Short mmCIF file of C-alpha atoms and ligand atoms in Angstrom, two decimals:
data_model
loop_
_atom_site.label_atom_id
_atom_site.label_comp_id
_atom_site.label_asym_id
_atom_site.label_seq_id
_atom_site.Cartn_x
_atom_site.Cartn_y
_atom_site.Cartn_z
CA MET A 25 44.83 65.62 97.39
CA THR A 26 42.76 62.51 97.83
CA ARG A 27 39.76 63.24 95.66
CA HIS A 28 38.42 60.28 93.80
CA ALA A 29 38.05 59.93 90.07
CA GLY A 30 34.45 58.79 90.41
CA ASP A 31 33.17 55.40 89.44
CA THR A 32 35.68 54.77 86.70
CA GLY A 33 36.62 51.21 87.65
CA LEU A 34 40.23 52.38 87.86
CA SER A 35 42.74 51.63 90.58
CA LEU A 36 46.44 52.34 91.08
CA ARG A 37 49.12 49.73 91.69
CA CYS A 38 52.73 50.25 92.68
CA VAL A 39 55.11 48.57 90.22
CA ALA A 40 57.71 48.18 92.99
CA CYS A 41 55.81 46.81 96.01
CA GLY A 42 52.51 45.83 94.40
CA THR A 43 50.31 47.78 96.81
CA ALA A 44 46.93 48.60 95.26
CA ARG A 45 45.15 51.89 95.98
CA ALA A 46 42.05 53.81 95.01
CA ALA A 47 42.39 55.93 91.87
CA THR A 48 43.07 59.26 93.56
CA LEU A 49 45.49 62.00 92.59
CA LEU A 50 48.71 60.25 93.61
CA TYR A 51 52.09 60.57 91.95
CA ARG A 52 54.13 57.98 93.82
CA CYS A 53 53.42 54.98 96.03
CA PRO A 54 52.86 56.27 99.59
CA ALA A 55 54.37 53.07 100.97
CA CYS A 56 57.64 52.92 99.04
CA GLY A 57 57.89 55.89 96.66
CA GLY A 58 57.59 53.61 93.61
CA ILE A 59 55.93 54.25 90.24
CA LEU A 60 52.16 53.91 90.19
CA GLU A 61 50.39 52.37 87.22
CA VAL A 62 46.69 52.40 86.40
CA GLU A 63 44.82 49.13 86.44
CA ARG A 64 41.56 49.14 84.55
CA PRO A 65 38.98 46.54 83.61
CA ARG A 66 39.47 45.12 80.13
CA PRO A 67 36.94 46.49 77.67
CA VAL A 68 34.13 44.15 76.68
CA SER A 69 35.00 44.69 73.01
CA GLY A 70 38.61 43.61 73.64
CA ARG A 71 40.00 46.91 72.41
CA TRP A 72 40.55 50.33 73.94
CA ARG A 73 39.07 53.51 72.56
CA ARG A 74 40.31 57.06 73.01
CA GLY A 75 37.15 57.77 75.01
CA ASP A 76 38.28 55.25 77.66
CA PHE A 77 41.04 57.73 78.57
CA VAL A 78 40.06 61.20 77.34
CA SER A 79 36.79 63.08 77.76
CA ASP A 80 34.93 64.75 74.89
CA ALA A 81 35.56 68.12 76.55
CA VAL A 82 39.33 67.61 76.58
CA THR A 83 40.14 65.76 73.37
CA LEU A 84 41.58 67.57 70.37
CA GLY A 85 41.75 64.46 68.22
CA GLU A 86 45.07 63.14 69.53
CA GLY A 87 46.25 59.66 68.66
CA GLU A 88 45.11 57.33 65.85
CA THR A 89 48.23 58.45 64.01
CA PRO A 90 49.28 56.89 60.70
CA LEU A 91 51.52 53.83 60.48
CA ARG A 92 53.18 54.31 57.13
CA GLN A 93 55.23 51.74 55.25
CA VAL A 94 58.26 53.30 53.61
CA PRO A 95 60.94 51.83 51.30
CA PRO A 96 63.29 49.53 53.26
CA ALA A 97 66.30 51.28 51.73
CA LEU A 98 65.56 54.20 54.06
CA LEU A 99 66.98 51.96 56.79
CA ALA A 100 69.91 50.61 54.77
CA PRO A 101 70.63 49.68 51.12
CA ASP A 102 70.84 45.99 51.97
CA PHE A 103 67.79 45.86 54.24
CA HIS A 104 64.92 44.05 52.51
CA GLY A 105 62.33 43.71 55.27
CA ASN A 106 59.37 45.91 56.15
CA LEU A 107 59.95 49.39 57.55
CA PHE A 108 57.10 51.37 59.06
CA LEU A 109 57.00 54.88 60.54
CA LYS A 110 54.49 55.56 63.33
CA ASP A 111 53.99 59.26 62.71
CA GLU A 112 53.32 60.93 66.06
CA THR A 113 54.10 64.36 64.60
CA ARG A 114 50.43 64.37 63.50
CA ASN A 115 49.17 65.00 67.03
CA PRO A 116 47.54 68.40 67.70
CA SER A 117 50.61 70.12 69.20
CA GLY A 118 53.04 68.06 67.12
CA SER A 119 54.20 65.30 69.45
CA PHE A 120 53.02 62.11 71.18
CA LYS A 121 52.91 64.05 74.46
CA ASP A 122 49.39 65.14 73.52
CA ARG A 123 48.22 61.62 74.32
CA LEU A 124 49.54 61.77 77.89
CA VAL A 125 48.40 65.31 78.57
CA ALA A 126 44.88 64.73 77.24
CA ALA A 127 44.40 61.69 79.48
CA ALA A 128 46.05 63.23 82.56
CA LEU A 129 44.07 66.46 82.15
CA THR A 130 40.83 64.52 81.81
CA ARG A 131 41.41 62.85 85.20
CA ALA A 132 42.71 66.07 86.74
CA LEU A 133 39.53 67.94 85.82
CA GLU A 134 37.39 65.09 87.16
CA MET A 135 39.26 65.49 90.44
CA GLY A 136 38.57 69.23 90.54
CA ALA A 137 41.85 70.67 89.26
CA THR A 138 41.98 74.47 89.13
CA GLY A 139 45.21 74.59 87.14
CA ILE A 140 48.07 72.45 85.89
CA VAL A 141 51.85 72.45 86.06
CA SER A 142 54.28 70.68 83.74
CA ALA A 143 58.03 70.27 83.75
CA SER A 144 59.11 69.80 80.20
CA SER A 145 61.98 69.70 77.75
CA GLY A 146 59.47 71.42 75.48
CA ASN A 147 57.01 69.02 73.89
CA ALA A 148 55.09 68.07 77.01
CA GLY A 149 54.91 71.74 77.95
CA ALA A 150 53.54 72.64 74.54
CA ALA A 151 50.96 69.88 74.91
CA ALA A 152 50.02 71.02 78.41
CA ALA A 153 49.67 74.62 77.26
CA CYS A 154 47.60 73.58 74.25
CA TYR A 155 45.16 71.37 76.15
CA ALA A 156 44.88 73.75 79.10
CA ALA A 157 43.96 76.57 76.71
CA ASN A 158 41.20 74.51 75.17
CA ALA A 159 39.92 73.38 78.59
CA GLY A 160 40.03 76.90 80.01
CA VAL A 161 42.39 76.20 82.93
CA PRO A 162 45.65 78.02 83.73
CA ALA A 163 48.93 76.26 83.01
CA ILE A 164 52.48 76.85 84.25
CA VAL A 165 55.29 75.23 82.27
CA CYS A 166 58.86 74.88 83.57
CA CYS A 167 61.51 74.36 80.88
CA PRO A 168 65.31 74.20 80.88
CA GLU A 169 66.89 77.42 79.61
CA ALA A 170 68.32 75.55 76.62
CA THR A 171 64.89 74.45 75.34
CA PRO A 172 64.55 75.03 71.56
CA HIS A 173 62.85 78.33 70.74
CA GLY A 174 60.18 76.68 68.61
CA LYS A 175 58.92 74.78 71.63
CA LEU A 176 59.01 77.86 73.85
CA ALA A 177 57.12 79.83 71.20
CA GLN A 178 54.43 77.14 71.15
CA ILE A 179 54.05 77.26 74.94
CA LEU A 180 53.70 81.04 74.90
CA ALA A 181 51.38 81.03 71.89
CA TYR A 182 48.93 78.80 73.75
CA GLY A 183 48.99 81.29 76.63
CA ALA A 184 50.73 79.32 79.38
CA ALA A 185 52.96 80.94 82.00
CA LEU A 186 56.52 79.94 81.11
CA GLU A 187 59.34 79.60 83.62
CA ARG A 188 62.78 79.03 82.15
CA VAL A 189 64.81 77.19 84.77
CA PRO A 190 68.63 77.23 84.71
CA GLY A 191 70.42 73.94 84.19
CA HIS A 192 69.23 70.55 82.99
CA TYR A 193 65.75 69.04 83.02
CA GLY A 194 66.06 67.78 86.59
CA ASN A 195 65.94 71.35 87.88
CA SER A 196 62.75 72.07 85.92
CA PHE A 197 61.24 68.89 87.33
CA ALA A 198 61.97 69.98 90.90
CA ARG A 199 60.60 73.48 90.25
CA ALA A 200 57.34 72.06 88.86
CA MET A 201 56.96 69.81 91.90
CA ALA A 202 57.32 72.85 94.17
CA LEU A 203 54.92 74.96 92.12
CA ALA A 204 52.25 72.27 92.06
CA GLY A 205 52.39 72.19 95.86
CA GLU A 206 52.34 75.97 96.26
CA LYS A 207 49.48 76.57 93.84
CA GLY A 208 47.45 73.44 94.49
CA TYR A 209 47.68 72.66 90.77
CA VAL A 210 47.82 69.17 89.30
CA ASN A 211 51.24 68.06 88.04
CA LEU A 212 50.99 66.81 84.45
CA THR A 213 54.72 66.23 84.00
CA THR A 214 55.04 63.39 81.51
CA THR A 215 57.64 61.20 83.13
CA TYR A 216 56.07 58.29 85.03
CA LEU A 217 54.92 60.88 87.60
CA ASN A 218 51.28 61.14 86.50
CA PRO A 219 49.95 57.59 86.12
CA TYR A 220 46.85 58.66 84.20
CA GLY A 221 48.88 60.10 81.36
CA VAL A 222 51.08 57.02 80.99
CA ASP A 223 47.96 54.83 81.05
CA ALA A 224 46.73 56.21 77.71
CA LEU A 225 49.94 55.28 75.88
CA ARG A 226 48.78 51.66 75.71
CA LEU A 227 46.78 52.90 72.72
CA VAL A 228 50.05 53.30 70.80
CA GLY A 229 50.74 49.58 71.08
CA GLN A 230 47.17 48.71 70.19
CA GLU A 231 47.17 51.00 67.15
CA ILE A 232 50.39 49.48 65.80
CA ALA A 233 49.08 45.94 66.26
CA GLU A 234 45.76 46.75 64.60
CA ASP A 235 47.38 48.56 61.68
CA LEU A 236 49.53 45.46 61.08
CA SER A 237 46.35 43.35 61.08
CA GLY A 238 47.34 41.68 64.32
CA ASP A 239 50.82 40.68 63.20
CA THR A 240 53.55 41.42 65.71
CA PRO A 241 56.49 43.36 64.28
CA ASP A 242 59.94 42.04 65.14
CA TRP A 243 61.08 45.40 66.51
CA ILE A 244 59.55 48.67 67.71
CA VAL A 245 62.13 51.43 68.12
CA ILE A 246 61.26 54.23 70.53
CA PRO A 247 63.01 57.52 71.33
CA THR A 248 63.33 57.24 75.11
CA SER A 249 63.73 59.69 77.95
CA SER A 250 62.45 58.19 81.23
CA GLY A 251 60.37 55.79 79.15
CA PRO A 252 56.56 56.02 79.46
CA LEU A 253 56.23 55.41 75.71
CA VAL A 254 58.14 52.14 76.07
CA LYS A 255 55.71 51.15 78.81
CA GLY A 256 52.71 52.17 76.70
CA VAL A 257 53.78 50.07 73.73
CA HIS A 258 54.62 47.14 76.02
CA GLN A 259 51.25 47.47 77.76
CA GLY A 260 49.37 47.72 74.48
CA PHE A 261 50.82 44.43 73.26
CA ALA A 262 50.54 42.75 76.66
CA ASP A 263 46.84 43.66 76.78
CA ARG A 264 46.29 41.76 73.53
CA GLY A 265 48.17 38.66 74.65
CA GLY A 266 50.33 36.83 72.14
CA ALA A 267 53.78 37.81 70.98
CA MET A 268 55.68 40.84 72.24
CA PRO A 269 57.86 42.81 69.80
CA LYS A 270 61.44 43.54 70.79
CA LEU A 271 61.38 47.07 72.16
CA VAL A 272 64.37 49.36 71.63
CA ALA A 273 65.03 52.39 73.84
CA ALA A 274 66.78 54.89 71.57
CA GLN A 275 68.87 57.46 73.42
CA SER A 276 71.62 59.94 72.60
CA GLU A 277 75.26 59.36 73.53
CA GLY A 278 75.02 62.70 75.33
CA CYS A 279 72.32 61.43 77.68
CA ALA A 280 71.99 57.66 77.75
CA PRO A 281 71.32 56.41 81.28
CA ILE A 282 69.14 53.50 80.15
CA ALA A 283 71.35 52.45 77.23
CA ARG A 284 74.40 52.57 79.51
CA ALA A 285 72.79 50.27 82.05
CA PHE A 286 71.71 47.91 79.25
CA VAL A 287 75.26 47.64 77.91
CA GLU A 288 76.66 47.18 81.42
CA GLY A 289 74.17 44.39 82.10
CA SER A 290 72.88 46.26 85.14
CA ALA A 291 69.29 46.27 86.39
CA GLU A 292 69.78 49.65 88.04
CA VAL A 293 69.84 52.79 85.94
CA ARG A 294 72.08 55.54 87.32
CA PRO A 295 71.50 59.26 86.72
CA TRP A 296 73.42 60.77 83.80
CA GLU A 297 76.05 63.26 84.87
CA ASN A 298 76.11 65.98 82.25
CA PRO A 299 73.43 65.76 79.53
CA LYS A 300 74.36 67.34 76.21
CA THR A 301 72.66 66.44 72.92
CA ILE A 302 70.78 67.97 69.99
CA ALA A 303 67.92 65.62 70.86
CA SER A 304 66.33 67.87 73.47
CA GLY A 305 63.29 65.64 73.95
CA ILE A 306 65.38 62.77 75.31
CA SER A 307 67.80 64.84 77.38
CA ASP A 308 66.53 63.83 80.82
CA PRO A 309 69.36 62.78 83.18
CA LEU A 310 66.86 61.06 85.55
CA THR A 311 68.54 62.92 88.40
CA THR A 312 66.02 62.27 91.18
CA TYR A 313 64.16 59.31 89.72
CA PRO A 314 66.62 56.84 88.18
CA PHE A 315 64.18 54.09 89.21
CA GLU A 316 61.96 55.28 86.34
CA GLY A 317 64.77 54.35 83.95
CA SER A 318 65.19 51.01 85.72
CA HIS A 319 61.48 50.25 85.19
CA THR A 320 61.80 51.07 81.49
CA LEU A 321 64.95 48.97 81.20
CA ALA A 322 63.14 45.99 82.76
CA LEU A 323 60.40 46.28 80.12
CA VAL A 324 63.00 46.51 77.33
CA ARG A 325 64.73 43.38 78.64
CA ASP A 326 61.41 41.56 79.11
CA SER A 327 60.70 42.14 75.42
CA GLY A 328 64.11 40.90 74.30
CA GLY A 329 64.96 44.39 73.08
CA GLN A 330 67.93 46.68 73.60
CA GLY A 331 69.00 50.10 74.79
CA VAL A 332 71.00 52.00 72.17
CA ALA A 333 72.99 55.26 72.48
CA LEU A 334 73.45 57.27 69.28
CA ALA A 335 75.87 59.98 68.24
CA ASP A 336 74.23 63.30 67.39
CA ASP A 337 75.56 62.96 63.83
CA ALA A 338 73.68 59.70 63.37
CA ILE A 339 70.50 61.32 64.67
CA ARG A 340 71.04 64.28 62.34
CA ALA A 341 71.51 62.00 59.33
CA ALA A 342 68.30 60.15 60.15
CA MET A 343 66.47 63.47 60.54
CA HIS A 344 67.59 64.57 57.07
CA ASP A 345 66.70 61.26 55.45
CA LEU A 346 63.24 61.15 57.01
CA ALA A 347 62.53 64.59 55.56
CA ARG A 348 64.15 64.13 52.15
CA ARG A 349 63.35 60.52 51.43
CA ALA A 350 60.06 59.99 53.27
CA GLY A 351 58.54 63.47 53.50
CA LEU A 352 58.49 63.38 57.28
CA PHE A 353 60.05 66.41 58.98
CA ALA A 354 60.97 65.28 62.48
CA GLU A 355 62.86 66.97 65.28
CA PRO A 356 66.14 65.26 66.26
CA THR A 357 64.49 63.27 69.05
CA GLY A 358 61.87 61.95 66.65
CA ALA A 359 64.56 60.74 64.25
CA ALA A 360 66.47 58.87 66.96
CA SER A 361 64.32 55.80 66.29
CA LEU A 362 65.47 55.47 62.67
CA ALA A 363 69.05 56.13 63.75
CA ALA A 364 68.79 53.32 66.32
CA ALA A 365 67.29 50.90 63.80
CA ARG A 366 70.17 51.64 61.45
CA ARG A 367 72.66 50.93 64.21
CA LEU A 368 71.03 47.63 65.15
CA PHE A 369 70.98 46.54 61.51
CA ALA A 370 74.65 47.46 61.10
CA ASP A 371 75.42 45.50 64.28
CA GLY A 372 73.61 42.43 62.93
CA ALA A 373 70.88 42.45 65.59
CA ILE A 374 68.17 43.32 63.06
CA ALA A 375 67.92 40.77 60.25
CA ALA A 376 67.57 41.82 56.61
CA THR A 377 63.99 40.51 56.42
CA ASP A 378 62.66 41.76 59.78
CA THR A 379 59.62 43.98 60.24
CA ILE A 380 60.48 47.20 62.06
CA VAL A 381 58.37 50.07 63.38
CA CYS A 382 60.15 53.34 64.14
CA ILE A 383 58.09 55.72 66.27
CA VAL A 384 58.70 59.32 65.19
CA THR A 385 57.76 61.25 68.29
CA GLY A 386 57.93 64.99 67.46
CA HIS A 387 57.69 67.45 64.59
CA GLY A 388 60.62 69.25 62.96
CA PHE A 389 58.80 72.58 63.17
CA LYS A 390 59.61 72.53 66.86
CA ASP A 391 63.36 72.81 66.49
CA PHE A 392 64.44 74.73 63.39
CA ALA A 393 67.85 75.41 64.94
CA ALA A 394 68.73 71.73 64.87
CA PHE A 395 68.02 71.76 61.17
CA ALA A 396 69.80 75.03 60.46
CA ASP A 397 72.85 74.15 62.59
CA SER A 398 73.34 70.97 60.60
CA GLY A 399 74.31 72.98 57.53
CA ALA A 400 71.09 72.15 55.71
CA GLY A 401 69.11 75.15 56.91
CA PRO A 402 68.26 78.35 55.07
ZN1 ZN B 28 55.17 50.78 96.53
#
């Protein structure tokens, strides 16, 4: 499809070859297959608003989530700095994916979309189903068979057509690509595939900076799959100029393509062979698009940050402590940020007086089994 988004002032630019294009419904650079990013004129006020990305007809009040300071001992007994939680569980369907879906759906509807498709480990599919229901368009969601039941229940509750696809996330991704072509639906998959969704994540960086009164935290720790949220935070701070926080891509030892490449000192992320982790939201092996991981890794390195791979037990411990010591019930993926901050402090990378923001990406209601299986459940 080559329909235009109207007079939005937007254009698309390939991050690999730099080619600029009109803001049509494109998923990859036609010249080289690279990731497309949205370029947009800076707002006169100097700050972005939700309405710059999401229409009144589509929004459900996503974003503008709390940044909450919690006792530093939640990180470690001998940590004495400032610890903040960016609570993305407050979004309408319970994860930060609402931000991407709302923005991507806004552009899709402007371009005449008659339906949407999403490949998802669960949260993006729940967001797509939720926003499609409100907008009155059909949605098809493709999920791996192993997706937590809470996420599947959400997708069905919102009325989307659910396809459970055997195998890992890569298979669901391929199925959604095929379905989008067959049906003529817009693909809202929340990897880097849909540039209009990723574009709105710059608000996350802006919100953190504004809530800290313009101070730049030393670290922002981000549960990371292919990495659009890393890009959004990076973009949000880059838009403001000034200092860039060190960005940490938190992954699970069971699926850590970006963290592996970071440790190896490589610029090229390779697909992960056999993903297996309780953190379903970051279990993307990047099978057919490892270059997305490489782009994220470049942003992490640009910021002076790190890629970190965590054992499921460390993620589980962080999940329990967020709930029991901070009143924040997160799914395992959402707790990976605190687990990574703990690791970096133990390793000596994070200093005892640093300021750290852990982004908590998804709600614990979505994955009761992870809670129950840990021995803490009912
Ligand atoms: Zn290109």
